[in-house]
PDB file of C-alpha atoms in Angstrom:
ATOM      1  CA  MET A   1      83.706  55.692 -59.147  1.00  0.00           C
ATOM      2  CA  PRO A   2      83.077  55.205 -62.855  1.00  0.00           C
ATOM      3  CA  ASP A   3      81.285  57.825 -65.018  1.00  0.00           C
ATOM      4  CA  LYS A   4      77.568  57.666 -65.154  1.00  0.00           C
ATOM      5  CA  THR A   5      75.887  55.749 -67.917  1.00  0.00           C
ATOM      6  CA  PRO A   6      73.840  57.605 -70.540  1.00  0.00           C
ATOM      7  CA  GLU A   7      70.696  56.089 -68.901  1.00  0.00           C
ATOM      8  CA  GLN A   8      71.746  57.441 -65.483  1.00  0.00           C
ATOM      9  CA  ARG A   9      72.404  60.845 -66.978  1.00  0.00           C
ATOM     10  CA  LEU A  10      68.990  60.866 -68.607  1.00  0.00           C
ATOM     11  CA  LYS A  11      67.386  59.988 -65.231  1.00  0.00           C
ATOM     12  CA  GLN A  12      69.363  62.764 -63.582  1.00  0.00           C
ATOM     13  CA  LEU A  13      68.129  65.183 -66.210  1.00  0.00           C
ATOM     14  CA  GLY A  14      64.574  64.048 -65.530  1.00  0.00           C
ATOM     15  CA  ILE A  15      64.152  62.657 -69.064  1.00  0.00           C
ATOM     16  CA  VAL A  16      62.080  59.573 -69.714  1.00  0.00           C
ATOM     17  CA  LEU A  17      62.570  58.394 -73.281  1.00  0.00           C
ATOM     18  CA  PRO A  18      59.349  58.175 -75.266  1.00  0.00           C
ATOM     19  CA  THR A  19      58.209  55.281 -77.445  1.00  0.00           C
ATOM     20  CA  PRO A  20      60.073  55.886 -80.691  1.00  0.00           C
ATOM     21  CA  ALA A  21      58.018  57.334 -83.515  1.00  0.00           C
ATOM     22  CA  THR A  22      57.214  55.060 -86.441  1.00  0.00           C
ATOM     23  CA  PRO A  23      57.981  56.141 -90.008  1.00  0.00           C
ATOM     24  CA  VAL A  24      55.234  58.069 -91.782  1.00  0.00           C
ATOM     25  CA  ALA A  25      56.566  57.270 -95.251  1.00  0.00           C
ATOM     26  CA  ASN A  26      58.740  54.737 -97.088  1.00  0.00           C
ATOM     27  CA  TYR A  27      61.864  54.805 -94.881  1.00  0.00           C
ATOM     28  CA  VAL A  28      63.203  53.262 -91.636  1.00  0.00           C
ATOM     29  CA  THR A  29      63.933  55.175 -88.528  1.00  0.00           C
ATOM     30  CA  ALA A  30      67.471  53.820 -88.115  1.00  0.00           C
ATOM     31  CA  VAL A  31      70.040  51.852 -90.017  1.00  0.00           C
ATOM     32  CA  LEU A  32      72.962  50.032 -88.447  1.00  0.00           C
ATOM     33  CA  SER A  33      75.770  49.405 -90.995  1.00  0.00           C
ATOM     34  CA  GLY A  34      78.899  47.999 -89.412  1.00  0.00           C
ATOM     35  CA  SER A  35      79.540  50.133 -86.388  1.00  0.00           C
ATOM     36  CA  MET A  36      77.711  53.209 -87.703  1.00  0.00           C
ATOM     37  CA  LEU A  37      74.078  53.943 -86.769  1.00  0.00           C
ATOM     38  CA  THR A  38      72.241  56.521 -88.796  1.00  0.00           C
ATOM     39  CA  VAL A  39      69.017  57.881 -87.247  1.00  0.00           C
ATOM     40  CA  SER A  40      66.423  59.495 -89.571  1.00  0.00           C
ATOM     41  CA  GLY A  41      65.305  62.994 -88.837  1.00  0.00           C
ATOM     42  CA  GLN A  42      63.196  63.313 -85.748  1.00  0.00           C
ATOM     43  CA  LEU A  43      60.589  65.999 -85.031  1.00  0.00           C
ATOM     44  CA  PRO A  44      59.975  67.641 -81.611  1.00  0.00           C
ATOM     45  CA  LEU A  45      57.135  65.267 -80.661  1.00  0.00           C
ATOM     46  CA  VAL A  46      55.981  65.420 -77.023  1.00  0.00           C
ATOM     47  CA  ASP A  47      53.278  62.888 -76.127  1.00  0.00           C
ATOM     48  CA  GLY A  48      52.716  62.359 -79.864  1.00  0.00           C
ATOM     49  CA  LYS A  49      52.116  66.030 -80.641  1.00  0.00           C
ATOM     50  CA  LEU A  50      54.484  68.629 -82.176  1.00  0.00           C
ATOM     51  CA  LEU A  51      55.893  71.037 -79.548  1.00  0.00           C
ATOM     52  CA  THR A  52      55.665  73.878 -82.067  1.00  0.00           C
ATOM     53  CA  THR A  53      54.877  74.571 -85.705  1.00  0.00           C
ATOM     54  CA  GLY A  54      55.730  77.445 -87.966  1.00  0.00           C
ATOM     55  CA  LYS A  55      58.884  79.273 -88.893  1.00  0.00           C
ATOM     56  CA  LEU A  56      61.713  80.982 -87.051  1.00  0.00           C
ATOM     57  CA  GLY A  57      61.812  84.638 -87.912  1.00  0.00           C
ATOM     58  CA  GLY A  58      58.068  84.404 -88.157  1.00  0.00           C
ATOM     59  CA  THR A  59      55.721  82.963 -85.542  1.00  0.00           C
ATOM     60  CA  VAL A  60      58.190  80.811 -83.573  1.00  0.00           C
ATOM     61  CA  ALA A  61      60.449  82.333 -80.877  1.00  0.00           C
ATOM     62  CA  VAL A  62      64.099  81.239 -80.728  1.00  0.00           C
ATOM     63  CA  GLU A  63      63.675  79.997 -77.112  1.00  0.00           C
ATOM     64  CA  LEU A  64      60.841  77.700 -78.107  1.00  0.00           C
ATOM     65  CA  ALA A  65      62.855  76.407 -81.081  1.00  0.00           C
ATOM     66  CA  VAL A  66      65.801  75.659 -78.809  1.00  0.00           C
ATOM     67  CA  GLU A  67      63.380  73.528 -76.704  1.00  0.00           C
ATOM     68  CA  ALA A  68      62.018  71.926 -79.906  1.00  0.00           C
ATOM     69  CA  ALA A  69      65.627  70.928 -80.921  1.00  0.00           C
ATOM     70  CA  ARG A  70      66.125  69.436 -77.458  1.00  0.00           C
ATOM     71  CA  TYR A  71      62.889  67.324 -77.815  1.00  0.00           C
ATOM     72  CA  SER A  72      63.942  66.296 -81.279  1.00  0.00           C
ATOM     73  CA  MET A  73      67.232  65.085 -79.820  1.00  0.00           C
ATOM     74  CA  ILE A  74      65.306  63.177 -77.116  1.00  0.00           C
ATOM     75  CA  ASN A  75      63.506  61.425 -79.936  1.00  0.00           C
ATOM     76  CA  VAL A  76      66.758  60.688 -81.734  1.00  0.00           C
ATOM     77  CA  ILE A  77      68.092  59.109 -78.519  1.00  0.00           C
ATOM     78  CA  ALA A  78      64.898  57.070 -78.176  1.00  0.00           C
ATOM     79  CA  GLN A  79      65.510  55.724 -81.708  1.00  0.00           C
ATOM     80  CA  VAL A  80      69.155  54.891 -80.830  1.00  0.00           C
ATOM     81  CA  LYS A  81      68.021  52.963 -77.754  1.00  0.00           C
ATOM     82  CA  ALA A  82      65.432  51.115 -79.827  1.00  0.00           C
ATOM     83  CA  ALA A  83      68.082  50.197 -82.421  1.00  0.00           C
ATOM     84  CA  VAL A  84      70.891  49.068 -80.135  1.00  0.00           C
ATOM     85  CA  GLY A  85      69.243  48.328 -76.794  1.00  0.00           C
ATOM     86  CA  ASP A  86      71.736  49.885 -74.464  1.00  0.00           C
ATOM     87  CA  LEU A  87      72.818  53.543 -74.817  1.00  0.00           C
ATOM     88  CA  SER A  88      76.190  52.563 -73.241  1.00  0.00           C
ATOM     89  CA  ARG A  89      76.958  51.027 -76.633  1.00  0.00           C
ATOM     90  CA  VAL A  90      77.281  54.557 -78.104  1.00  0.00           C
ATOM     91  CA  ARG A  91      80.991  55.144 -78.518  1.00  0.00           C
ATOM     92  CA  ARG A  92      80.555  58.530 -80.162  1.00  0.00           C
ATOM     93  CA  VAL A  93      77.919  60.950 -81.414  1.00  0.00           C
ATOM     94  CA  VAL A  94      79.672  61.470 -84.740  1.00  0.00           C
ATOM     95  CA  ARG A  95      77.369  64.029 -86.372  1.00  0.00           C
ATOM     96  CA  LEU A  96      74.114  65.814 -85.863  1.00  0.00           C
ATOM     97  CA  GLY A  97      72.139  67.483 -88.611  1.00  0.00           C
ATOM     98  CA  GLY A  98      69.633  70.184 -87.855  1.00  0.00           C
ATOM     99  CA  PHE A  99      66.917  71.535 -90.091  1.00  0.00           C
ATOM    100  CA  ILE A 100      65.320  74.799 -89.072  1.00  0.00           C
ATOM    101  CA  ALA A 101      62.138  76.005 -90.835  1.00  0.00           C
ATOM    102  CA  CYS A 102      62.693  79.748 -91.148  1.00  0.00           C
ATOM    103  CA  THR A 103      62.202  82.931 -93.006  1.00  0.00           C
ATOM    104  CA  PRO A 104      64.975  83.968 -95.427  1.00  0.00           C
ATOM    105  CA  ASP A 105      66.343  86.590 -93.040  1.00  0.00           C
ATOM    106  CA  PHE A 106      66.606  84.312 -89.972  1.00  0.00           C
ATOM    107  CA  THR A 107      70.256  83.814 -88.876  1.00  0.00           C
ATOM    108  CA  GLN A 108      70.214  82.135 -85.439  1.00  0.00           C
ATOM    109  CA  HIS A 109      70.310  78.549 -86.681  1.00  0.00           C
ATOM    110  CA  ALA A 110      73.290  77.675 -84.473  1.00  0.00           C
ATOM    111  CA  THR A 111      71.544  78.927 -81.324  1.00  0.00           C
ATOM    112  CA  VAL A 112      68.539  76.754 -82.066  1.00  0.00           C
ATOM    113  CA  MET A 113      70.568  73.623 -82.785  1.00  0.00           C
ATOM    114  CA  ASN A 114      72.433  74.026 -79.512  1.00  0.00           C
ATOM    115  CA  GLY A 115      69.289  72.633 -77.905  1.00  0.00           C
ATOM    116  CA  ALA A 116      70.169  69.252 -79.485  1.00  0.00           C
ATOM    117  CA  SER A 117      73.932  69.514 -79.148  1.00  0.00           C
ATOM    118  CA  ASP A 118      73.816  70.488 -75.515  1.00  0.00           C
ATOM    119  CA  LEU A 119      71.701  67.513 -74.743  1.00  0.00           C
ATOM    120  CA  ALA A 120      73.957  65.155 -76.688  1.00  0.00           C
ATOM    121  CA  VAL A 121      76.957  66.197 -74.516  1.00  0.00           C
ATOM    122  CA  ALA A 122      74.807  66.117 -71.281  1.00  0.00           C
ATOM    123  CA  VAL A 123      73.723  62.529 -72.021  1.00  0.00           C
ATOM    124  CA  PHE A 124      76.909  61.050 -73.577  1.00  0.00           C
ATOM    125  CA  GLY A 125      79.593  63.156 -71.984  1.00  0.00           C
ATOM    126  CA  ASP A 126      82.735  63.675 -74.042  1.00  0.00           C
ATOM    127  CA  ALA A 127      81.440  61.022 -76.473  1.00  0.00           C
ATOM    128  CA  GLY A 128      78.582  63.376 -77.165  1.00  0.00           C
ATOM    129  CA  ARG A 129      80.810  66.050 -78.732  1.00  0.00           C
ATOM    130  CA  HIS A 130      80.099  65.887 -82.413  1.00  0.00           C
ATOM    131  CA  ALA A 131      80.445  67.455 -85.918  1.00  0.00           C
ATOM    132  CA  ARG A 132      77.334  69.310 -86.950  1.00  0.00           C
ATOM    133  CA  SER A 133      75.482  70.944 -89.820  1.00  0.00           C
ATOM    134  CA  THR A 134      72.546  73.223 -89.320  1.00  0.00           C
ATOM    135  CA  VAL A 135      70.592  74.604 -92.237  1.00  0.00           C
ATOM    136  CA  GLY A 136      67.525  76.786 -92.752  1.00  0.00           C
ATOM    137  CA  VAL A 137      64.765  75.333 -94.896  1.00  0.00           C
ATOM    138  CA  PRO A 138      61.498  76.735 -96.201  1.00  0.00           C
ATOM    139  CA  SER A 139      59.372  73.995 -94.647  1.00  0.00           C
ATOM    140  CA  LEU A 140      59.490  70.707 -92.734  1.00  0.00           C
ATOM    141  CA  PRO A 141      57.086  67.770 -92.378  1.00  0.00           C
ATOM    142  CA  LEU A 142      53.830  68.642 -90.542  1.00  0.00           C
ATOM    143  CA  ASP A 143      54.948  72.303 -90.454  1.00  0.00           C
ATOM    144  CA  SER A 144      57.426  71.441 -87.741  1.00  0.00           C
ATOM    145  CA  ALA A 145      59.860  74.252 -86.868  1.00  0.00           C
ATOM    146  CA  VAL A 146      62.814  71.859 -86.252  1.00  0.00           C
ATOM    147  CA  GLU A 147      64.037  68.390 -87.234  1.00  0.00           C
ATOM    148  CA  VAL A 148      67.193  66.655 -86.013  1.00  0.00           C
ATOM    149  CA  GLU A 149      69.055  63.583 -87.447  1.00  0.00           C
ATOM    150  CA  GLY A 150      72.117  61.812 -86.099  1.00  0.00           C
ATOM    151  CA  LEU A 151      75.035  59.527 -86.857  1.00  0.00           C
ATOM    152  CA  PHE A 152      76.466  57.397 -84.024  1.00  0.00           C
ATOM    153  CA  GLU A 153      79.415  55.036 -83.611  1.00  0.00           C
ATOM    154  CA  ILE A 154      78.231  51.866 -81.861  1.00  0.00           C
ATOM    155  CA  GLY A 155      80.511  49.462 -79.940  1.00  0.00           C
TER     156      GLY A 155
END
């Protein structure tokens, strides 16, 4: 029996992709150039509202930020589906970038970003294994605690 498709894996995980968020400024949510799809940074929106606001090392717990990174990745995947139609066209999650709003002494960036990375592998299997950068920043749009962007190879 062939491997499950990304859509089947999403269903198995109990994830229904939301309607992709529209840009709030002068940019597009995704750009397909050749076989590479770049998805703009996505916030942890759940039913149109931020899952959490604030900073890690301040008012936001690491566990909640891990969940926020997961929801940001769900929104990245929704943008991929909107851009290419079928998630089975994803040949590889090439890179994820994570931005963590945090205090200067916060050091658990990698743990937070695993919320997105773990979901990428759960949905895309071995093709979901990716390069990654995770950085702490002083603030993010709408006071979000997390933002995730992605680069995908499309077939």
